């Protein structure tokens, strides 16, 4: 039997003491103080939970959240907060109570007479069993420390890749002695958090670089198409590395602005190789599709991919030529293994334009789907990559049916509203962050 008295945990055991005649003559009660044992067991479980949370943290924000929720519990501290050096390298930002969102974090200069800044500069932990030395040595924080409910403080550098990236701060409601074993334990927790922080910062830098490179492969702005409206969105997936989704819109030379080419494609894989094939596909189609019908242009791109020994990627792509006329437009579409185009009519009906075909560059021979479609005034055509219909949610894949229903329920076919409706609909349906890149392009014919 376990029981607690005055903050201590005890284990009571009952033993029979033999007496005369084979009967128990008495009962012995053995009481053992197991406070330390239970505390160590609880601490081990909390450290395990903290480590698991850090292993799942991909972003800096997720690391900060894991520290806030897990490090304090493992250290039996009332507060655990992270202070991080900002991108300028001149200020250290931190959450005063550990609960504030980044927008409300405070900042201190790297060279300030402040315990957090000093811990960062010296890369040595600081322990304050009593607040008096903290108040005396750092007058800048004296008022805040006196108002705080915490009686002891510890500040430990967060080391990830050699140098400190921040400081892990612990606050205790009760006075702490900070004995050597306790100090070592806090440094260990900071080491775990520092490694996770370094991974998250590297991930965010690589992801930001990938997004910048990806956007350089897209049009900086959509052109003005007389007699039509255009809109597009691109959403980078959560994976590191440049994705292969792209779109493009350009005029047909010599058509006096009455003929245009729209392209949406998706190169397999991620990384520099995918980016190079994306650039090759986009620039090849800018030349071929401006001179030839979409199906011919895609066959020429397929030949280019197959004949280049340095290219080992394939892609899906849909290419359409738009011919504007009075009261509407005519579309000539061709597709190589790409999701169906959708046409939302002015009255709200949605048509699925299935164009069976195979991926470009995947096989020696290419089979393309092609079709002509007439658009009336107010009709909108929507092109997209498979990140839309393959987004996973509680009901499985987002799928074509949900996408059609989304367009059918839209108040009108205004391109900006439609692409944002699809983007937001996928984001709301998907479990977790966006996994795959998404490109969406819409065009509505005017009156």
Short mmCIF file of C-alpha atoms in Angstrom, two decimals:
data_model
loop_
_atom_site.label_atom_id
_atom_site.label_comp_id
_atom_site.label_asym_id
_atom_site.label_seq_id
_atom_site.Cartn_x
_atom_site.Cartn_y
_atom_site.Cartn_z
CA UNK A 1 0.00 0.00 0.00
CA UNK A 2 1.31 3.42 -1.01
CA UNK A 3 0.44 6.64 0.82
CA UNK A 4 1.61 10.25 0.99
CA UNK A 5 2.36 12.20 4.14
CA UNK A 6 3.82 15.72 4.28
CA UNK A 7 4.86 15.58 0.65
CA UNK A 8 6.70 12.25 1.00
CA UNK A 9 5.63 8.96 -0.59
CA UNK A 10 5.73 5.79 1.50
CA UNK A 11 5.21 2.12 0.71
CA UNK A 12 3.62 0.08 3.48
CA UNK A 13 4.10 -3.72 3.65
CA UNK A 14 2.36 -6.07 6.07
CA UNK A 15 4.03 -9.29 7.29
CA UNK A 16 2.58 -11.99 9.51
CA UNK A 17 4.73 -12.91 12.55
CA UNK A 18 4.26 -16.58 13.47
CA UNK A 19 2.83 -17.33 16.92
CA UNK A 20 2.00 -20.46 18.84
CA UNK A 21 -0.20 -23.21 17.44
CA UNK A 22 0.63 -22.37 13.85
CA UNK A 23 -1.22 -19.09 14.00
CA UNK A 24 0.04 -15.63 13.34
CA UNK A 25 0.99 -14.05 16.58
CA UNK A 26 1.37 -10.52 15.28
CA UNK A 27 1.49 -8.40 12.16
CA UNK A 28 4.61 -6.49 11.31
CA UNK A 29 4.27 -3.27 9.35
CA UNK A 30 7.22 -2.22 7.22
CA UNK A 31 7.13 1.37 5.94
CA UNK A 32 9.64 2.41 3.29
CA UNK A 33 10.20 5.94 2.04
CA UNK A 34 10.02 5.57 -1.77
CA UNK A 35 9.82 9.26 -2.57
CA UNK A 36 13.15 9.32 -4.38
CA UNK A 37 12.41 6.11 -6.28
CA UNK A 38 9.01 7.35 -7.45
CA UNK A 39 10.41 10.73 -8.29
CA UNK A 40 13.18 9.21 -10.43
CA UNK A 41 10.65 6.97 -12.18
CA UNK A 42 8.37 9.93 -12.91
CA UNK A 43 11.34 11.99 -14.09
CA UNK A 44 12.45 9.22 -16.46
CA UNK A 45 8.96 9.00 -17.95
CA UNK A 46 8.78 12.77 -18.41
CA UNK A 47 12.22 12.87 -20.05
CA UNK A 48 11.11 10.12 -22.40
CA UNK A 49 7.98 12.10 -23.29
CA UNK A 50 10.06 15.26 -23.77
CA UNK A 51 12.51 13.45 -26.05
CA UNK A 52 9.66 12.01 -28.09
CA UNK A 53 8.09 15.47 -28.50
CA UNK A 54 11.42 16.93 -29.64
CA UNK A 55 11.89 14.13 -32.18
CA UNK A 56 8.54 15.08 -33.74
CA UNK A 57 9.27 18.82 -33.80
CA UNK A 58 10.11 19.95 -37.33
CA UNK A 59 9.95 23.74 -36.92
CA UNK A 60 11.47 26.13 -34.39
CA UNK A 61 7.97 26.94 -33.13
CA UNK A 62 7.33 23.24 -32.48
CA UNK A 63 10.62 22.93 -30.56
CA UNK A 64 9.68 25.96 -28.43
CA UNK A 65 6.28 24.36 -27.72
CA UNK A 66 7.88 21.03 -26.80
CA UNK A 67 10.25 22.79 -24.39
CA UNK A 68 7.43 24.78 -22.82
CA UNK A 69 5.29 21.70 -22.28
CA UNK A 70 7.93 19.06 -21.61
CA UNK A 71 11.17 20.49 -20.24
CA UNK A 72 9.51 22.18 -17.28
CA UNK A 73 7.69 19.00 -16.29
CA UNK A 74 10.87 16.92 -16.59
CA UNK A 75 12.83 19.45 -14.51
CA UNK A 76 9.96 19.89 -12.03
CA UNK A 77 10.11 23.60 -12.78
CA UNK A 78 7.17 26.00 -12.78
CA UNK A 79 8.45 27.66 -15.96
CA UNK A 80 10.49 26.55 -18.95
CA UNK A 81 11.06 29.02 -21.78
CA UNK A 82 13.36 29.38 -24.76
CA UNK A 83 15.30 32.51 -25.70
CA UNK A 84 16.52 32.66 -29.30
CA UNK A 85 18.96 34.85 -31.17
CA UNK A 86 17.15 36.70 -33.95
CA UNK A 87 18.24 36.69 -37.59
CA UNK A 88 20.17 39.93 -37.20
CA UNK A 89 22.43 38.37 -34.56
CA UNK A 90 21.99 41.45 -32.37
CA UNK A 91 18.96 40.66 -30.23
CA UNK A 92 17.80 37.72 -28.14
CA UNK A 93 14.04 37.23 -28.05
CA UNK A 94 12.20 35.31 -25.33
CA UNK A 95 8.76 34.65 -23.85
CA UNK A 96 8.65 36.24 -20.37
CA UNK A 97 6.26 33.64 -18.94
CA UNK A 98 6.93 30.90 -21.46
CA UNK A 99 3.36 31.18 -22.79
CA UNK A 100 3.46 34.22 -25.08
CA UNK A 101 3.30 33.74 -28.87
CA UNK A 102 6.40 34.94 -30.77
CA UNK A 103 4.70 38.23 -31.68
CA UNK A 104 4.68 39.14 -27.98
CA UNK A 105 8.19 37.99 -27.12
CA UNK A 106 10.50 40.50 -25.47
CA UNK A 107 13.95 41.30 -26.77
CA UNK A 108 17.28 42.13 -25.15
CA UNK A 109 20.46 43.17 -26.88
CA UNK A 110 23.17 40.57 -27.23
CA UNK A 111 25.54 42.83 -25.30
CA UNK A 112 23.01 43.88 -22.64
CA UNK A 113 23.67 43.58 -18.91
CA UNK A 114 21.04 40.88 -18.64
CA UNK A 115 21.31 37.31 -17.33
CA UNK A 116 19.95 35.77 -20.55
CA UNK A 117 22.34 37.79 -22.73
CA UNK A 118 25.27 36.98 -20.43
CA UNK A 119 24.47 33.27 -20.53
CA UNK A 120 24.34 33.40 -24.31
CA UNK A 121 27.61 35.31 -24.63
CA UNK A 122 29.58 33.21 -22.15
CA UNK A 123 28.00 29.91 -23.26
CA UNK A 124 28.05 28.89 -19.59
CA UNK A 125 25.00 28.00 -17.48
CA UNK A 126 23.95 30.30 -14.66
CA UNK A 127 22.16 29.11 -11.52
CA UNK A 128 20.46 31.39 -9.03
CA UNK A 129 19.25 29.47 -5.91
CA UNK A 130 18.22 32.83 -4.49
CA UNK A 131 16.99 35.90 -6.36
CA UNK A 132 19.22 38.35 -4.46
CA UNK A 133 22.35 37.82 -6.58
CA UNK A 134 20.17 38.01 -9.69
CA UNK A 135 18.73 41.35 -8.58
CA UNK A 136 22.11 42.72 -7.44
CA UNK A 137 24.06 41.69 -10.56
CA UNK A 138 21.40 42.61 -13.10
CA UNK A 139 19.48 45.74 -12.04
CA UNK A 140 17.68 45.77 -15.38
CA UNK A 141 15.65 42.72 -14.38
CA UNK A 142 15.31 43.51 -10.66
CA UNK A 143 11.71 44.70 -10.76
CA UNK A 144 10.51 41.85 -12.96
CA UNK A 145 12.28 39.25 -10.77
CA UNK A 146 10.76 40.66 -7.58
CA UNK A 147 7.27 40.57 -9.12
CA UNK A 148 7.75 37.03 -10.38
CA UNK A 149 6.40 34.10 -8.33
CA UNK A 150 9.64 32.21 -8.94
CA UNK A 151 12.23 31.94 -6.17
CA UNK A 152 15.06 30.24 -8.06
CA UNK A 153 16.25 30.47 -11.64
CA UNK A 154 18.49 28.51 -14.00
CA UNK A 155 19.66 29.64 -17.45
CA UNK A 156 21.43 27.14 -19.69
CA UNK A 157 22.86 27.69 -23.21
CA UNK A 158 21.21 25.78 -26.05
CA UNK A 159 24.03 24.16 -28.00
CA UNK A 160 23.20 22.52 -31.29
CA UNK A 161 25.96 22.83 -33.86
CA UNK A 162 28.88 23.95 -31.76
CA UNK A 163 27.90 27.48 -30.76
CA UNK A 164 24.92 28.55 -28.69
CA UNK A 165 21.70 29.23 -30.57
CA UNK A 166 19.74 30.37 -27.56
CA UNK A 167 19.12 29.90 -23.85
CA UNK A 168 16.83 27.54 -21.96
CA UNK A 169 15.34 29.24 -18.88
CA UNK A 170 13.89 27.45 -15.85
CA UNK A 171 11.95 29.15 -13.08
CA UNK A 172 11.09 27.46 -9.75
CA UNK A 173 8.37 28.48 -7.33
CA UNK A 174 10.31 26.92 -4.46
CA UNK A 175 13.91 27.63 -3.55
CA UNK A 176 16.39 25.23 -5.15
CA UNK A 177 19.88 24.29 -4.02
CA UNK A 178 20.94 23.34 -7.57
CA UNK A 179 23.18 20.53 -6.41
CA UNK A 180 25.65 19.11 -8.97
CA UNK A 181 23.32 16.30 -10.08
CA UNK A 182 20.47 18.78 -10.57
CA UNK A 183 22.68 21.11 -12.60
CA UNK A 184 23.89 18.25 -14.78
CA UNK A 185 20.31 17.19 -15.42
CA UNK A 186 19.27 20.68 -16.54
CA UNK A 187 22.28 20.88 -18.86
CA UNK A 188 21.27 17.51 -20.33
CA UNK A 189 17.74 18.76 -21.01
CA UNK A 190 19.18 21.85 -22.67
CA UNK A 191 21.42 19.63 -24.79
CA UNK A 192 18.40 17.67 -26.05
CA UNK A 193 16.53 20.89 -26.81
CA UNK A 194 19.60 22.44 -28.48
CA UNK A 195 20.01 19.53 -30.88
CA UNK A 196 16.32 19.67 -31.80
CA UNK A 197 16.55 23.43 -32.25
CA UNK A 198 19.56 23.09 -34.57
CA UNK A 199 17.70 20.52 -36.70
CA UNK A 200 14.62 22.75 -36.87
CA UNK A 201 16.62 25.83 -37.83
CA UNK A 202 18.43 23.89 -40.57
CA UNK A 203 15.11 22.54 -41.84
CA UNK A 204 13.57 26.02 -41.94
CA UNK A 205 16.58 27.49 -43.78
CA UNK A 206 16.56 24.70 -46.36
CA UNK A 207 12.80 24.95 -46.75
CA UNK A 208 12.96 28.72 -47.23
CA UNK A 209 15.72 28.30 -49.83
CA UNK A 210 13.66 25.67 -51.64
CA UNK A 211 10.60 27.93 -51.70
CA UNK A 212 12.63 30.84 -53.08
CA UNK A 213 14.14 28.63 -55.78
CA UNK A 214 10.72 27.16 -56.61
CA UNK A 215 9.17 30.60 -56.96
CA UNK A 216 12.00 31.62 -59.29
CA UNK A 217 10.73 28.88 -61.63
CA UNK A 218 7.25 30.43 -61.72
CA UNK A 219 6.11 33.62 -63.47
CA UNK A 220 6.84 36.65 -61.31
CA UNK A 221 3.37 37.90 -62.26
CA UNK A 222 0.59 36.74 -64.52
CA UNK A 223 0.21 38.60 -67.84
CA UNK A 224 -2.81 40.69 -68.74
CA UNK A 225 -5.00 38.73 -71.14
CA UNK A 226 -7.45 41.07 -72.94
CA UNK A 227 -10.95 39.68 -72.72
CA UNK A 228 -10.18 37.25 -69.89
CA UNK A 229 -9.30 37.13 -66.19
CA UNK A 230 -6.44 35.07 -64.70
CA UNK A 231 -5.46 33.95 -61.22
CA UNK A 232 -2.99 31.42 -59.81
CA UNK A 233 -1.76 30.17 -56.45
CA UNK A 234 1.25 28.11 -55.55
CA UNK A 235 1.57 26.47 -52.15
CA UNK A 236 4.85 24.84 -51.17
CA UNK A 237 4.59 21.49 -49.40
CA UNK A 238 6.10 20.82 -46.01
CA UNK A 239 8.92 18.68 -47.39
CA UNK A 240 12.46 19.98 -47.70
CA UNK A 241 13.72 20.41 -51.25
CA UNK A 242 12.46 22.14 -54.36
CA UNK A 243 9.25 20.68 -55.70
CA UNK A 244 8.42 20.16 -59.37
CA UNK A 245 5.02 21.87 -59.62
CA UNK A 246 4.86 24.76 -62.09
CA UNK A 247 2.50 26.85 -64.18
CA UNK A 248 2.93 29.36 -66.99
CA UNK A 249 0.90 31.67 -69.22
CA UNK A 250 2.28 33.29 -72.37
CA UNK A 251 1.03 34.73 -75.68
CA UNK A 252 1.28 33.12 -79.09
CA UNK A 253 3.52 35.26 -81.30
CA UNK A 254 1.76 36.98 -84.15
CA UNK A 255 -1.76 36.46 -82.78
CA UNK A 256 -2.25 40.08 -81.71
CA UNK A 257 -3.06 39.05 -78.12
CA UNK A 258 -5.95 36.80 -79.18
CA UNK A 259 -4.17 33.47 -78.60
CA UNK A 260 -2.54 32.35 -75.39
CA UNK A 261 -0.96 29.21 -73.96
CA UNK A 262 -1.64 27.97 -70.40
CA UNK A 263 0.50 25.23 -68.86
CA UNK A 264 0.42 23.40 -65.52
CA UNK A 265 2.86 20.58 -64.79
CA UNK A 266 4.39 18.46 -62.07
CA UNK A 267 7.89 16.98 -62.27
CA UNK A 268 8.41 13.80 -60.25
CA UNK A 269 10.54 14.08 -57.12
CA UNK A 270 12.13 17.00 -55.33
CA UNK A 271 15.48 18.72 -55.15
CA UNK A 272 17.88 20.33 -57.59
CA UNK A 273 17.29 17.67 -60.28
CA UNK A 274 13.54 18.25 -60.16
CA UNK A 275 14.11 22.00 -60.34
CA UNK A 276 16.35 21.67 -63.41
CA UNK A 277 13.74 19.56 -65.23
CA UNK A 278 11.04 22.05 -64.22
CA UNK A 279 13.07 24.84 -65.79
CA UNK A 280 13.75 22.76 -68.90
CA UNK A 281 10.05 21.88 -69.31
CA UNK A 282 8.84 25.42 -68.84
CA UNK A 283 11.33 26.97 -71.26
CA UNK A 284 10.88 24.21 -73.85
CA UNK A 285 7.11 24.69 -73.85
CA UNK A 286 7.50 28.45 -74.13
CA UNK A 287 9.20 27.82 -77.48
CA UNK A 288 7.27 24.82 -78.81
CA UNK A 289 3.74 25.63 -77.61
CA UNK A 290 3.95 29.15 -79.01
CA UNK A 291 4.56 27.68 -82.47
CA UNK A 292 2.61 24.41 -82.49
CA UNK A 293 -0.61 22.91 -81.19
CA UNK A 294 -0.49 21.62 -77.58
CA UNK A 295 -0.23 17.91 -78.49
CA UNK A 296 2.70 18.58 -80.82
CA UNK A 297 4.42 20.75 -78.22
CA UNK A 298 4.12 18.01 -75.58
CA UNK A 299 5.55 15.40 -77.96
CA UNK A 300 8.52 17.65 -78.58
CA UNK A 301 9.04 18.07 -74.83
CA UNK A 302 8.83 14.28 -74.38
CA UNK A 303 11.52 13.80 -77.04
CA UNK A 304 13.72 16.35 -75.33
CA UNK A 305 13.42 14.54 -72.00
CA UNK A 306 14.10 11.12 -73.51
CA UNK A 307 17.09 12.26 -75.57
CA UNK A 308 18.87 14.14 -72.76
CA UNK A 309 21.22 11.71 -70.95
CA UNK A 310 21.34 14.00 -67.92
CA UNK A 311 17.57 13.86 -67.36
CA UNK A 312 16.14 10.94 -65.42
CA UNK A 313 12.84 12.53 -64.39
CA UNK A 314 9.36 12.38 -65.83
CA UNK A 315 6.43 14.72 -65.46
CA UNK A 316 2.72 15.15 -65.88
CA UNK A 317 1.57 18.22 -67.75
CA UNK A 318 -1.52 19.78 -69.28
CA UNK A 319 -1.16 22.38 -72.02
CA UNK A 320 -3.96 24.37 -73.60
CA UNK A 321 -4.16 26.98 -76.30
CA UNK A 322 -6.77 29.66 -75.81
CA UNK A 323 -8.26 31.36 -78.88
CA UNK A 324 -10.37 34.33 -77.90
CA UNK A 325 -13.35 35.27 -80.05
CA UNK A 326 -16.37 37.50 -79.71
CA UNK A 327 -18.59 36.17 -76.92
CA UNK A 328 -16.21 33.45 -75.75
CA UNK A 329 -13.12 31.39 -76.59
CA UNK A 330 -12.03 28.03 -77.97
CA UNK A 331 -9.65 25.74 -76.11
CA UNK A 332 -7.37 23.11 -77.56
CA UNK A 333 -6.10 20.91 -74.71
CA UNK A 334 -3.48 18.16 -74.52
CA UNK A 335 -2.37 16.21 -71.48
CA UNK A 336 0.35 13.77 -70.55
CA UNK A 337 -0.77 11.88 -67.45
CA UNK A 338 -2.11 15.01 -65.71
CA UNK A 339 -5.26 15.37 -63.55
CA UNK A 340 -8.38 16.39 -65.54
CA UNK A 341 -9.02 20.03 -66.30
CA UNK A 342 -12.31 21.41 -64.96
CA UNK A 343 -14.63 23.87 -66.66
CA UNK A 344 -17.09 25.76 -64.49
CA UNK A 345 -19.83 27.13 -66.69
CA UNK A 346 -21.39 30.52 -66.03
CA UNK A 347 -24.54 28.80 -64.69
CA UNK A 348 -22.54 26.81 -62.09
CA UNK A 349 -22.33 23.47 -63.90
CA UNK A 350 -18.90 21.82 -63.72
CA UNK A 351 -17.51 19.67 -66.54
CA UNK A 352 -14.59 17.28 -66.07
CA UNK A 353 -12.31 17.27 -69.10
CA UNK A 354 -10.72 13.83 -69.01
CA UNK A 355 -7.64 13.59 -71.20
CA UNK A 356 -6.13 10.11 -70.87
CA UNK A 357 -2.42 10.00 -71.56
CA UNK A 358 0.91 8.88 -70.12
CA UNK A 359 3.62 10.76 -68.27
CA UNK A 360 6.16 12.59 -70.41
CA UNK A 361 9.66 11.12 -70.31
CA UNK A 362 8.59 7.89 -68.60
CA UNK A 363 8.35 5.56 -71.62
CA UNK A 364 9.89 5.45 -75.10
CA UNK A 365 6.55 6.13 -76.77
CA UNK A 366 4.21 8.81 -75.52
CA UNK A 367 0.41 8.66 -75.72
CA UNK A 368 -1.39 11.96 -75.20
CA UNK A 369 -5.00 12.89 -74.61
CA UNK A 370 -6.30 15.90 -76.54
CA UNK A 371 -9.65 17.61 -76.92
CA UNK A 372 -11.33 20.83 -78.00
CA UNK A 373 -13.67 22.75 -75.68
CA UNK A 374 -15.73 25.86 -76.34
CA UNK A 375 -16.06 28.49 -73.61
CA UNK A 376 -18.85 31.04 -73.45
CA UNK A 377 -18.71 34.35 -71.64
CA UNK A 378 -18.47 33.74 -67.88
CA UNK A 379 -17.06 30.19 -68.20
CA UNK A 380 -13.91 29.37 -66.22
CA UNK A 381 -11.28 26.69 -66.82
CA UNK A 382 -9.29 25.41 -63.82
CA UNK A 383 -5.96 23.57 -64.04
CA UNK A 384 -4.18 22.11 -60.99
CA UNK A 385 -1.54 19.61 -59.86
CA UNK A 386 -2.14 16.34 -58.04
CA UNK A 387 -1.36 17.88 -54.64
CA UNK A 388 -4.98 19.08 -54.67
CA UNK A 389 -6.80 15.79 -55.22
CA UNK A 390 -4.23 13.64 -53.38
CA UNK A 391 -4.36 15.63 -50.13
CA UNK A 392 -5.27 13.24 -47.30
CA UNK A 393 -7.93 13.96 -44.74
CA UNK A 394 -10.38 12.14 -42.47
CA UNK A 395 -12.26 10.73 -45.46
CA UNK A 396 -9.21 9.59 -47.43
CA UNK A 397 -8.01 11.49 -50.49
CA UNK A 398 -9.55 14.89 -51.23
CA UNK A 399 -10.36 13.54 -54.65
CA UNK A 400 -11.97 14.81 -57.81
CA UNK A 401 -15.54 14.61 -56.50
CA UNK A 402 -14.84 16.99 -53.61
CA UNK A 403 -13.07 19.38 -55.97
CA UNK A 404 -16.02 19.39 -58.38
CA UNK A 405 -18.43 19.96 -55.50
CA UNK A 406 -16.30 22.83 -54.25
CA UNK A 407 -16.39 24.56 -57.66
CA UNK A 408 -20.09 23.86 -58.09
CA UNK A 409 -20.82 25.51 -54.74
CA UNK A 410 -18.78 28.64 -55.50
CA UNK A 411 -20.86 31.84 -55.78
CA UNK A 412 -19.37 32.55 -59.20
CA UNK A 413 -16.44 31.68 -61.45
CA UNK A 414 -14.20 34.64 -60.59
CA UNK A 415 -10.68 33.15 -60.94
CA UNK A 416 -9.15 34.66 -57.80
CA UNK A 417 -12.06 33.45 -55.70
CA UNK A 418 -11.90 29.95 -57.22
CA UNK A 419 -8.17 29.35 -56.75
CA UNK A 420 -8.33 30.60 -53.16
CA UNK A 421 -11.43 28.50 -52.51
CA UNK A 422 -9.61 25.37 -53.70
CA UNK A 423 -6.45 26.22 -51.76
CA UNK A 424 -8.35 26.88 -48.54
CA UNK A 425 -10.61 23.87 -49.03
CA UNK A 426 -7.64 21.52 -49.35
CA UNK A 427 -5.88 23.10 -46.36
CA UNK A 428 -9.01 22.72 -44.21
CA UNK A 429 -9.52 19.10 -45.25
CA UNK A 430 -5.95 17.89 -44.94
CA UNK A 431 -4.63 16.37 -41.73
CA UNK A 432 -1.53 18.28 -40.65
CA UNK A 433 0.56 20.60 -42.83
CA UNK A 434 0.44 20.51 -46.62
CA UNK A 435 2.51 17.51 -47.66
CA UNK A 436 2.79 18.05 -51.42
CA UNK A 437 3.21 21.19 -53.48
CA UNK A 438 0.07 22.62 -55.04
CA UNK A 439 -0.25 24.75 -58.17
CA UNK A 440 -3.65 26.04 -59.34
CA UNK A 441 -4.35 28.19 -62.40
CA UNK A 442 -7.76 29.56 -63.45
CA UNK A 443 -8.96 31.61 -66.42
CA UNK A 444 -12.43 33.08 -67.00
CA UNK A 445 -13.57 34.38 -70.37
CA UNK A 446 -15.19 37.80 -70.32
CA UNK A 447 -18.20 39.03 -72.29
#
